[in-house]
Tab-separated table of C-alpha atoms in Angstrom:
chain	number	residue	atom	x	y	z
A	25	MET	CA	-0.481	6.542	5.997
A	26	MET	CA	-3.134	3.978	7.478
A	27	ALA	CA	-6.587	4.424	8.063
A	28	THR	CA	-9.044	1.763	9.215
A	29	GLU	CA	-12.528	1.670	10.041
A	30	LEU	CA	-12.834	-0.615	12.731
A	31	GLU	CA	-16.142	-1.285	14.831
A	32	ASN	CA	-17.057	2.928	13.814
A	33	GLU	CA	-14.382	3.643	14.518
A	34	THR	CA	-11.570	5.030	12.547
A	35	ILE	CA	-8.327	4.897	13.282
A	36	ILE	CA	-5.706	6.727	11.394
A	37	VAL	CA	-1.369	6.286	12.059
A	38	ALA	CA	0.808	8.596	9.965
A	39	PRO	CA	4.354	7.424	9.353
A	40	ILE	CA	6.661	10.987	9.733
A	41	ASN	CA	10.416	10.143	8.420
A	42	GLU	CA	12.508	12.907	8.694
A	43	LEU	CA	15.835	12.348	6.859
A	44	SER	CA	19.005	11.679	8.685
A	45	THR	CA	21.441	15.379	7.604
A	46	ILE	CA	18.676	16.966	8.941
A	47	GLU	CA	19.945	18.730	12.029
A	48	GLY	CA	18.287	17.660	15.613
A	49	VAL	CA	17.260	14.468	14.863
A	50	THR	CA	15.049	12.905	17.795
A	51	ASP	CA	13.717	9.406	19.103
A	52	THR	CA	10.406	11.634	17.680
A	53	SER	CA	11.358	12.377	14.309
A	54	CYS	CA	10.749	8.793	13.000
A	55	ALA	CA	7.584	8.221	14.729
A	56	LEU	CA	4.754	6.581	14.358
A	57	VAL	CA	1.968	9.682	15.002
A	58	TRP	CA	-2.209	8.604	15.297
A	59	LEU	CA	-4.531	11.271	14.596
A	60	ASP	CA	-7.642	12.857	16.036
A	61	PRO	CA	-10.294	11.624	12.672
A	62	SER	CA	-12.506	15.139	13.757
A	63	ASN	CA	-9.457	17.953	13.647
A	64	GLY	CA	-5.779	15.753	12.905
A	65	ASP	CA	-4.426	17.162	16.290
A	66	ALA	CA	-1.706	14.436	17.313
A	67	GLU	CA	-2.932	12.064	20.099
A	68	ARG	CA	0.138	9.708	20.599
A	69	GLN	CA	3.197	8.693	18.791
A	70	ALA	CA	5.452	5.846	19.385
A	71	GLY	CA	9.080	7.175	17.779
A	72	LEU	CA	12.264	5.307	16.468
A	73	PRO	CA	16.038	5.885	18.057
A	74	ALA	CA	17.375	8.741	16.786
A	75	GLU	CA	20.105	6.673	15.380
A	76	ASN	CA	17.919	4.401	13.168
A	77	CYS	CA	15.345	7.295	11.658
A	78	THR	CA	15.889	8.441	8.205
A	79	ASN	CA	14.205	8.186	5.082
A	80	HIS	CA	11.806	5.245	4.427
A	81	ALA	CA	13.203	4.539	8.424
A	82	LEU	CA	9.238	3.247	9.249
A	83	THR	CA	6.931	1.661	6.765
A	84	GLU	CA	2.999	2.137	6.032
A	85	PRO	CA	1.690	0.628	8.861
A	86	ALA	CA	-1.434	-2.083	8.494
A	87	ILE	CA	-4.309	-2.399	11.168
A	88	ASP	CA	-5.705	-4.787	12.849
A	89	ASP	CA	-6.884	-6.949	15.860
A	90	ILE	CA	-4.971	-9.839	14.862
A	91	ASP	CA	-5.300	-11.470	18.565
A	92	GLY	CA	-8.759	-11.517	18.444
A	93	ASP	CA	-8.854	-9.136	22.005
A	94	GLY	CA	-10.682	-6.249	20.232
A	95	THR	CA	-8.184	-3.855	20.367
A	96	PRO	CA	-6.651	-3.730	17.375
A	97	GLU	CA	-2.951	-3.306	16.364
A	98	VAL	CA	-1.160	-1.363	14.346
A	99	LEU	CA	2.140	-3.119	13.134
A	100	SER	CA	4.967	-1.418	11.048
A	101	ALA	CA	8.460	-2.480	10.337
A	102	THR	CA	11.297	-0.181	10.616
A	103	GLY	CA	14.666	1.148	10.209
A	104	ASP	CA	16.019	-0.837	13.239
A	105	GLN	CA	15.315	-4.019	11.696
A	106	ARG	CA	12.286	-4.634	12.676
A	107	LEU	CA	8.364	-5.762	13.046
A	108	VAL	CA	6.779	-3.691	15.722
A	109	ALA	CA	2.932	-4.283	16.723
A	110	HIS	CA	1.313	-1.267	18.978
A	111	ASP	CA	-1.581	-1.328	20.991
A	112	ALA	CA	-3.485	1.695	18.495
A	113	ASP	CA	-5.781	2.440	21.976
A	114	THR	CA	-2.531	3.412	23.511
A	115	GLY	CA	0.133	3.117	21.505
A	116	ALA	CA	2.395	1.018	23.581
A	117	GLU	CA	4.407	-1.303	22.053
A	118	ARG	CA	2.981	-5.479	22.812
A	119	TRP	CA	6.214	-7.004	20.186
A	120	ARG	CA	8.807	-6.428	17.978
A	121	HIS	CA	9.924	-9.309	15.785
A	122	PRO	CA	13.399	-9.740	13.907
A	123	THR	CA	13.844	-8.948	10.512
A	124	THR	CA	17.314	-8.849	8.277
A	125	SER	CA	17.136	-5.293	7.072
A	126	LEU	CA	14.859	-2.409	7.338
A	127	GLY	CA	11.762	-2.854	6.221
A	128	TYR	CA	9.876	-0.984	3.575
A	129	SER	CA	6.391	-2.169	2.443
A	130	LYS	CA	3.077	-2.347	3.649
A	131	PRO	CA	2.516	-5.819	6.054
A	132	ALA	CA	-0.544	-7.743	5.608
A	133	THR	CA	-2.887	-9.850	7.767
A	134	ALA	CA	-5.000	-12.760	7.485
A	135	ASN	CA	-5.983	-15.720	9.215
A	136	LEU	CA	-3.782	-17.953	7.129
A	137	LEU	CA	-2.865	-20.745	9.342
A	138	PRO	CA	-4.361	-23.360	12.603
A	139	GLY	CA	-4.528	-21.549	15.892
A	140	ASP	CA	-5.795	-18.639	17.168
A	141	GLY	CA	-6.028	-15.020	15.653
A	142	LYS	CA	-4.672	-14.101	12.343
A	143	GLU	CA	-0.726	-14.356	11.138
A	144	VAL	CA	1.259	-10.810	9.681
A	145	VAL	CA	3.274	-11.173	6.647
A	146	VAL	CA	6.573	-8.521	6.012
A	147	VAL	CA	9.007	-8.219	4.069
A	148	ASP	CA	12.270	-6.223	4.643
A	149	LEU	CA	14.308	-4.921	1.715
A	150	GLN	CA	17.036	-7.553	1.296
A	151	GLY	CA	14.282	-9.868	0.441
A	152	GLY	CA	13.765	-11.846	4.051
A	153	LEU	CA	10.020	-12.810	3.576
A	154	PHE	CA	8.580	-13.493	7.459
A	155	VAL	CA	5.290	-14.970	8.985
A	156	VAL	CA	4.385	-13.762	12.504
A	157	ARG	CA	2.053	-15.468	14.339
A	158	SER	CA	-0.285	-13.241	16.399
A	159	ASN	CA	1.988	-13.216	19.054
A	160	GLY	CA	5.187	-12.177	18.005
A	161	THR	CA	6.174	-15.663	16.875
A	162	THR	CA	8.232	-16.767	13.847
A	163	ALA	CA	5.910	-19.231	11.992
A	164	TRP	CA	7.845	-19.510	8.952
A	165	ASP	CA	10.160	-17.466	7.073
A	166	ARG	CA	11.803	-17.084	4.034
A	167	ASN	CA	15.546	-15.422	2.242
A	168	HIS	CA	15.179	-13.979	-1.471
A	169	ASP	CA	18.288	-11.980	-1.094
A	170	SER	CA	16.951	-9.486	-3.544
A	171	SER	CA	15.461	-5.793	-3.128
A	172	THR	CA	12.426	-6.177	-2.493
A	173	TRP	CA	9.955	-2.956	-3.000
A	174	ALA	CA	6.402	-4.216	-3.096
A	175	ASP	CA	3.770	-4.478	-0.452
A	176	PRO	CA	2.663	-9.153	-0.154
A	177	GLN	CA	0.011	-10.032	-1.198
A	178	ILE	CA	-2.479	-12.616	0.448
A	179	ALA	CA	-5.445	-14.280	-1.267
A	180	ASP	CA	-7.089	-16.817	-2.580
A	181	PHE	CA	-4.761	-17.031	-6.031
A	182	ASP	CA	-5.415	-20.727	-6.936
A	183	GLY	CA	-8.957	-20.864	-6.478
A	184	ASP	CA	-8.667	-23.750	-3.791
A	185	GLY	CA	-10.720	-22.010	-1.297
A	186	ASP	CA	-7.159	-21.495	1.294
A	187	PRO	CA	-5.286	-17.905	0.788
A	188	GLU	CA	-1.710	-17.784	-0.699
A	189	ILE	CA	0.611	-15.043	0.028
A	190	ALA	CA	2.862	-13.630	-3.335
A	191	VAL	CA	5.604	-11.616	-3.021
A	192	GLY	CA	7.520	-9.453	-5.979
A	193	THR	CA	11.013	-9.163	-5.592
A	194	GLY	CA	13.490	-7.403	-7.752
A	195	ASP	CA	14.343	-11.024	-9.468
A	196	ALA	CA	10.616	-12.608	-8.923
A	197	ILE	CA	7.394	-12.922	-8.137
A	198	TYR	CA	7.175	-16.043	-5.935
A	199	LEU	CA	3.204	-17.693	-4.750
A	200	TYR	CA	3.372	-19.528	-1.322
A	201	GLU	CA	0.967	-21.645	0.488
A	202	ALA	CA	-0.246	-20.023	3.961
A	203	ASP	CA	2.790	-23.372	5.427
A	204	GLY	CA	5.512	-22.143	3.685
A	205	GLU	CA	5.099	-24.574	0.328
A	206	LEU	CA	6.527	-22.911	-3.066
A	207	LEU	CA	3.607	-22.908	-5.403
A	208	TRP	CA	6.140	-21.460	-8.124
A	209	GLU	CA	8.170	-18.897	-8.946
A	210	LYS	CA	8.062	-15.990	-11.865
A	211	ASP	CA	11.254	-14.654	-13.584
A	212	ILE	CA	9.896	-10.595	-13.379
A	213	SER	CA	11.504	-8.124	-11.411
A	214	ALA	CA	8.489	-6.520	-8.969
A	215	GLN	CA	8.504	-2.792	-7.558
A	216	PHE	CA	4.609	-2.734	-7.750
A	217	LEU	CA	2.335	-5.726	-7.120
A	218	VAL	CA	-1.698	-5.539	-6.906
A	219	THR	CA	-4.245	-8.052	-6.685
A	220	GLY	CA	-7.113	-7.712	-9.232
A	221	GLN	CA	-9.758	-9.343	-11.707
A	222	ALA	CA	-8.610	-9.796	-15.485
A	223	ASP	CA	-11.260	-12.473	-16.615
A	224	ASP	CA	-14.317	-13.980	-15.404
A	225	GLY	CA	-12.890	-16.872	-12.993
A	226	LYS	CA	-12.977	-16.902	-9.480
A	227	ALA	CA	-9.414	-16.813	-9.131
A	228	PRO	CA	-7.886	-13.353	-8.590
A	229	GLU	CA	-4.639	-12.254	-10.567
A	230	LEU	CA	-1.995	-10.370	-10.146
A	231	PHE	CA	-0.835	-7.278	-11.473
A	232	VAL	CA	3.294	-5.818	-11.146
A	233	ALA	CA	5.021	-2.594	-12.472
A	234	SER	CA	8.313	-2.469	-12.923
A	235	ASN	CA	10.053	0.577	-14.005
A	236	ASP	CA	8.644	1.148	-17.544
A	237	ASP	CA	6.964	-2.481	-17.670
A	238	VAL	CA	3.159	-3.791	-17.049
A	239	VAL	CA	2.031	-7.497	-16.529
A	240	ALA	CA	-0.633	-9.479	-15.636
A	241	LEU	CA	0.099	-12.844	-14.224
A	242	ASP	CA	-2.113	-15.808	-14.174
A	243	GLY	CA	-2.754	-16.567	-10.070
A	244	ASP	CA	-2.965	-20.508	-10.552
A	245	ASP	CA	0.209	-20.770	-12.408
A	246	GLY	CA	2.182	-17.660	-12.530
A	247	GLY	CA	1.593	-17.339	-16.553
A	248	THR	CA	1.890	-13.767	-18.324
A	249	ILE	CA	-1.180	-12.981	-19.371
A	250	TRP	CA	-0.608	-10.132	-21.011
A	251	SER	CA	2.744	-7.624	-21.014
A	252	ARG	CA	2.930	-3.900	-21.275
A	253	SER	CA	5.848	-1.602	-22.239
A	254	LEU	CA	5.045	2.316	-21.015
A	255	ASP	CA	8.477	3.669	-21.798
A	256	THR	CA	8.403	5.276	-18.468
A	257	ILE	CA	8.183	4.878	-14.902
A	258	SER	CA	5.068	3.651	-14.149
A	259	LYS	CA	3.672	3.500	-10.638
A	260	MET	CA	0.229	1.517	-9.396
A	261	HIS	CA	-1.289	1.033	-6.022
A	262	SER	CA	-5.652	0.504	-7.150
A	263	VAL	CA	-6.950	-2.126	-9.610
A	264	GLY	CA	-10.633	-2.164	-9.821
A	265	ASP	CA	-13.315	-1.644	-12.295
A	266	GLY	CA	-14.138	2.124	-11.977
A	267	ASP	CA	-16.482	2.396	-14.734
A	268	GLY	CA	-18.976	-0.049	-13.779
A	269	ASP	CA	-18.483	-1.664	-17.523
A	270	GLY	CA	-18.166	-5.791	-15.755
A	271	THR	CA	-14.052	-5.585	-16.035
A	272	ASP	CA	-11.791	-4.255	-13.722
A	273	GLU	CA	-8.946	-1.137	-14.793
A	274	VAL	CA	-5.606	-0.844	-13.802
A	275	TYR	CA	-4.746	2.924	-12.793
A	276	LEU	CA	-1.404	3.908	-13.408
A	277	GLY	CA	1.182	6.958	-12.700
A	278	LEU	CA	3.393	7.530	-14.843
A	279	SER	CA	6.426	9.723	-14.898
A	280	GLY	CA	6.120	13.085	-15.994
A	281	GLY	CA	2.447	13.716	-14.729
A	282	THR	CA	0.371	11.077	-16.868
A	283	VAL	CA	-2.088	8.915	-15.268
A	284	GLN	CA	-3.330	6.418	-16.916
A	285	ALA	CA	-5.540	3.209	-17.354
A	286	LEU	CA	-5.594	-0.027	-18.767
A	287	ASP	CA	-7.963	-2.459	-19.141
A	288	ALA	CA	-7.271	-5.621	-16.878
A	289	SER	CA	-8.018	-8.389	-19.064
A	290	ASP	CA	-5.766	-7.270	-22.398
A	291	GLY	CA	-3.892	-4.287	-20.668
A	292	THR	CA	-4.633	-2.031	-24.097
A	293	ASP	CA	-5.351	1.446	-22.959
A	294	GLU	CA	-8.288	3.330	-22.046
A	295	TRP	CA	-7.598	6.179	-21.202
A	296	SER	CA	-4.509	8.414	-20.407
A	297	THR	CA	-4.931	12.477	-18.929
A	298	GLN	CA	-1.331	14.807	-18.403
A	299	PHE	CA	-0.948	16.590	-15.968
A	300	PRO	CA	1.091	20.477	-15.956
A	301	GLY	CA	4.107	21.085	-14.072
A	302	GLU	CA	7.209	18.180	-14.292
A	303	ASN	CA	6.087	16.045	-11.859
A	304	ARG	CA	8.904	14.092	-12.553
A	305	ILE	CA	7.620	11.313	-9.989
A	306	MET	CA	4.224	10.311	-9.908
A	307	PRO	CA	2.210	8.436	-7.219
A	308	PRO	CA	-0.394	5.924	-7.651
A	309	PRO	CA	-3.882	6.889	-7.799
A	310	THR	CA	-6.012	5.411	-5.575
A	311	LEU	CA	-9.960	4.140	-6.360
A	312	GLY	CA	-12.366	4.685	-3.947
A	313	ASP	CA	-15.971	5.979	-3.178
A	314	ILE	CA	-14.978	9.599	-2.266
A	315	GLY	CA	-18.838	10.755	-3.402
A	316	GLY	CA	-20.761	8.750	-1.145
A	317	ASP	CA	-22.481	7.911	-4.584
A	318	ARG	CA	-21.567	3.903	-4.499
A	319	SER	CA	-19.705	5.391	-7.531
A	320	PRO	CA	-16.136	5.704	-7.558
A	321	GLU	CA	-14.198	8.128	-7.910
A	322	LEU	CA	-9.656	7.994	-8.762
A	323	VAL	CA	-7.274	10.345	-6.385
A	324	VAL	CA	-3.982	11.411	-7.456
A	325	GLY	CA	-1.629	13.502	-5.848
A	326	THR	CA	1.397	15.373	-7.545
A	327	GLN	CA	5.144	15.969	-7.100
A	328	GLU	CA	3.842	19.480	-7.237
A	329	GLY	CA	1.486	19.506	-4.275
A	330	VAL	CA	-1.702	19.482	-6.805
A	331	VAL	CA	-4.497	16.581	-5.739
A	332	TYR	CA	-6.992	15.783	-8.473
A	333	VAL	CA	-10.126	14.292	-8.283
A	334	LEU	CA	-10.741	12.239	-11.689
A	335	ASP	CA	-13.780	10.425	-13.316
A	336	PRO	CA	-11.996	6.537	-13.237
A	337	SER	CA	-14.323	5.994	-16.718
A	338	SER	CA	-12.463	8.759	-18.951
A	339	GLY	CA	-9.766	10.163	-16.850
A	340	GLU	CA	-11.966	13.550	-16.648
A	341	GLN	CA	-10.837	16.378	-13.646
A	342	LEU	CA	-13.887	16.482	-11.801
A	343	ALA	CA	-11.829	19.145	-8.479
A	344	THR	CA	-8.732	20.068	-7.811
A	345	TYR	CA	-6.719	20.792	-4.216
A	346	GLU	CA	-3.753	22.994	-4.481
A	347	ARG	CA	-0.752	23.579	-1.554
A	348	GLU	CA	2.999	24.271	-3.402
A	349	THR	CA	4.131	21.055	-1.016
A	350	PRO	CA	6.029	17.418	-3.054
A	351	ILE	CA	3.596	15.060	-1.751
A	352	TRP	CA	5.218	11.273	-2.616
A	353	THR	CA	2.589	8.716	-1.546
A	354	TYR	CA	-0.873	7.819	-2.626
A	355	PRO	CA	-3.811	9.100	-1.207
A	356	VAL	CA	-5.247	7.226	1.287
A	357	LEU	CA	-9.244	6.787	1.229
A	358	ALA	CA	-11.505	6.599	4.630
A	359	ASP	CA	-14.573	7.760	6.029
A	360	ILE	CA	-13.575	10.221	8.985
A	361	ASP	CA	-17.366	11.938	9.765
A	362	GLU	CA	-20.515	11.178	9.638
A	363	ASP	CA	-20.840	12.131	5.839
A	364	PRO	CA	-21.962	9.471	2.783
A	365	GLY	CA	-18.343	8.555	1.431
A	366	SER	CA	-14.808	8.881	2.419
A	367	GLU	CA	-12.593	11.999	2.475
A	368	ILE	CA	-8.863	11.880	1.234
A	369	LEU	CA	-6.385	11.769	3.422
A	370	ILE	CA	-3.266	13.042	1.725
A	371	MET	CA	0.681	13.486	3.862
A	372	TYR	CA	2.773	15.529	2.123
A	373	GLY	CA	6.820	15.973	1.567
A	374	ASP	CA	6.948	18.078	4.251
A	375	GLY	CA	5.124	15.515	7.251
A	376	ARG	CA	1.614	17.616	7.703
A	377	VAL	CA	-1.593	15.257	6.722
A	378	ALA	CA	-4.840	17.284	5.651
A	379	ALA	CA	-8.137	16.359	4.997
A	380	LEU	CA	-10.262	17.000	1.596
A	381	SER	CA	-13.499	16.276	0.802
A	382	PHE	CA	-15.457	15.964	-1.776
A	383	GLU	CA	-19.413	16.390	-3.480
A	384	GLY	CA	-20.020	14.564	-6.944
């Protein structure tokens, strides 16, 4: 699910993916669904052909005005091997670009190359990397021939003033210049790839989670800053200064129902919180200000269907919301009303979306 605030307008788009084994699959069983921020009603949707409808048939979309015409685009990779751009106002398809296999991770957008508009960076499950212009044409592409799950990252990793593209596959991490030149390659498997700060430098670092390992890499040359083995599957989405001490933390969801915070500078433990229930798969937590006091909270959903709000400095439980339906993905935070702070948007395993508020 994706929610974006653009020019005082909040756009919420949820990817609905039904299993191909479910009877009665139609061209709307796998679809991007636009939700009314005020009440959650479905306003419009863009469906995928029934023959291409399966689990992970649509990635989490990116929402951005990539061509600068004043109307955002909704960008998602699909099970029929396409990156598709939709008009955010009408849902109409603007263009589609082929990929080598089905998409799995959220596309990224940035102004990377000379010319009008922004570029879209998308990877697919077989390791294809595509940099696509705002009109849907190819700027350049690469094939890594390796399973790829992590979201591509765009930032000025080497501090030269220009953005680079980081791609994490099942075999290696790659850093490319915006024009496609390979800067470095690191033989580390990546299931999650997140940008954050591990030191006092201007350039950000890359944080990698794969199975039971979490690694911080220097964005300039790919050197290892620190590495931790946590002896369990770890999932990661947020790296940020949750406790206000001037140093980022890495927030992890661990198998078995644990959320853990590591010091981003050296990988040492700051705290961990264990939740009740089986929680065999723990979605990664999300950091953000939901209380409206300019101080962040940490939000996590569990396989047991419980949403927890935690104090990011200690892991202390601040609030809960319970529903007996599993949660498989991380919470999305967005300001959908006029109150201070963001609301919590949760997508459940049955396709329902709930908007939750928190007052600290």
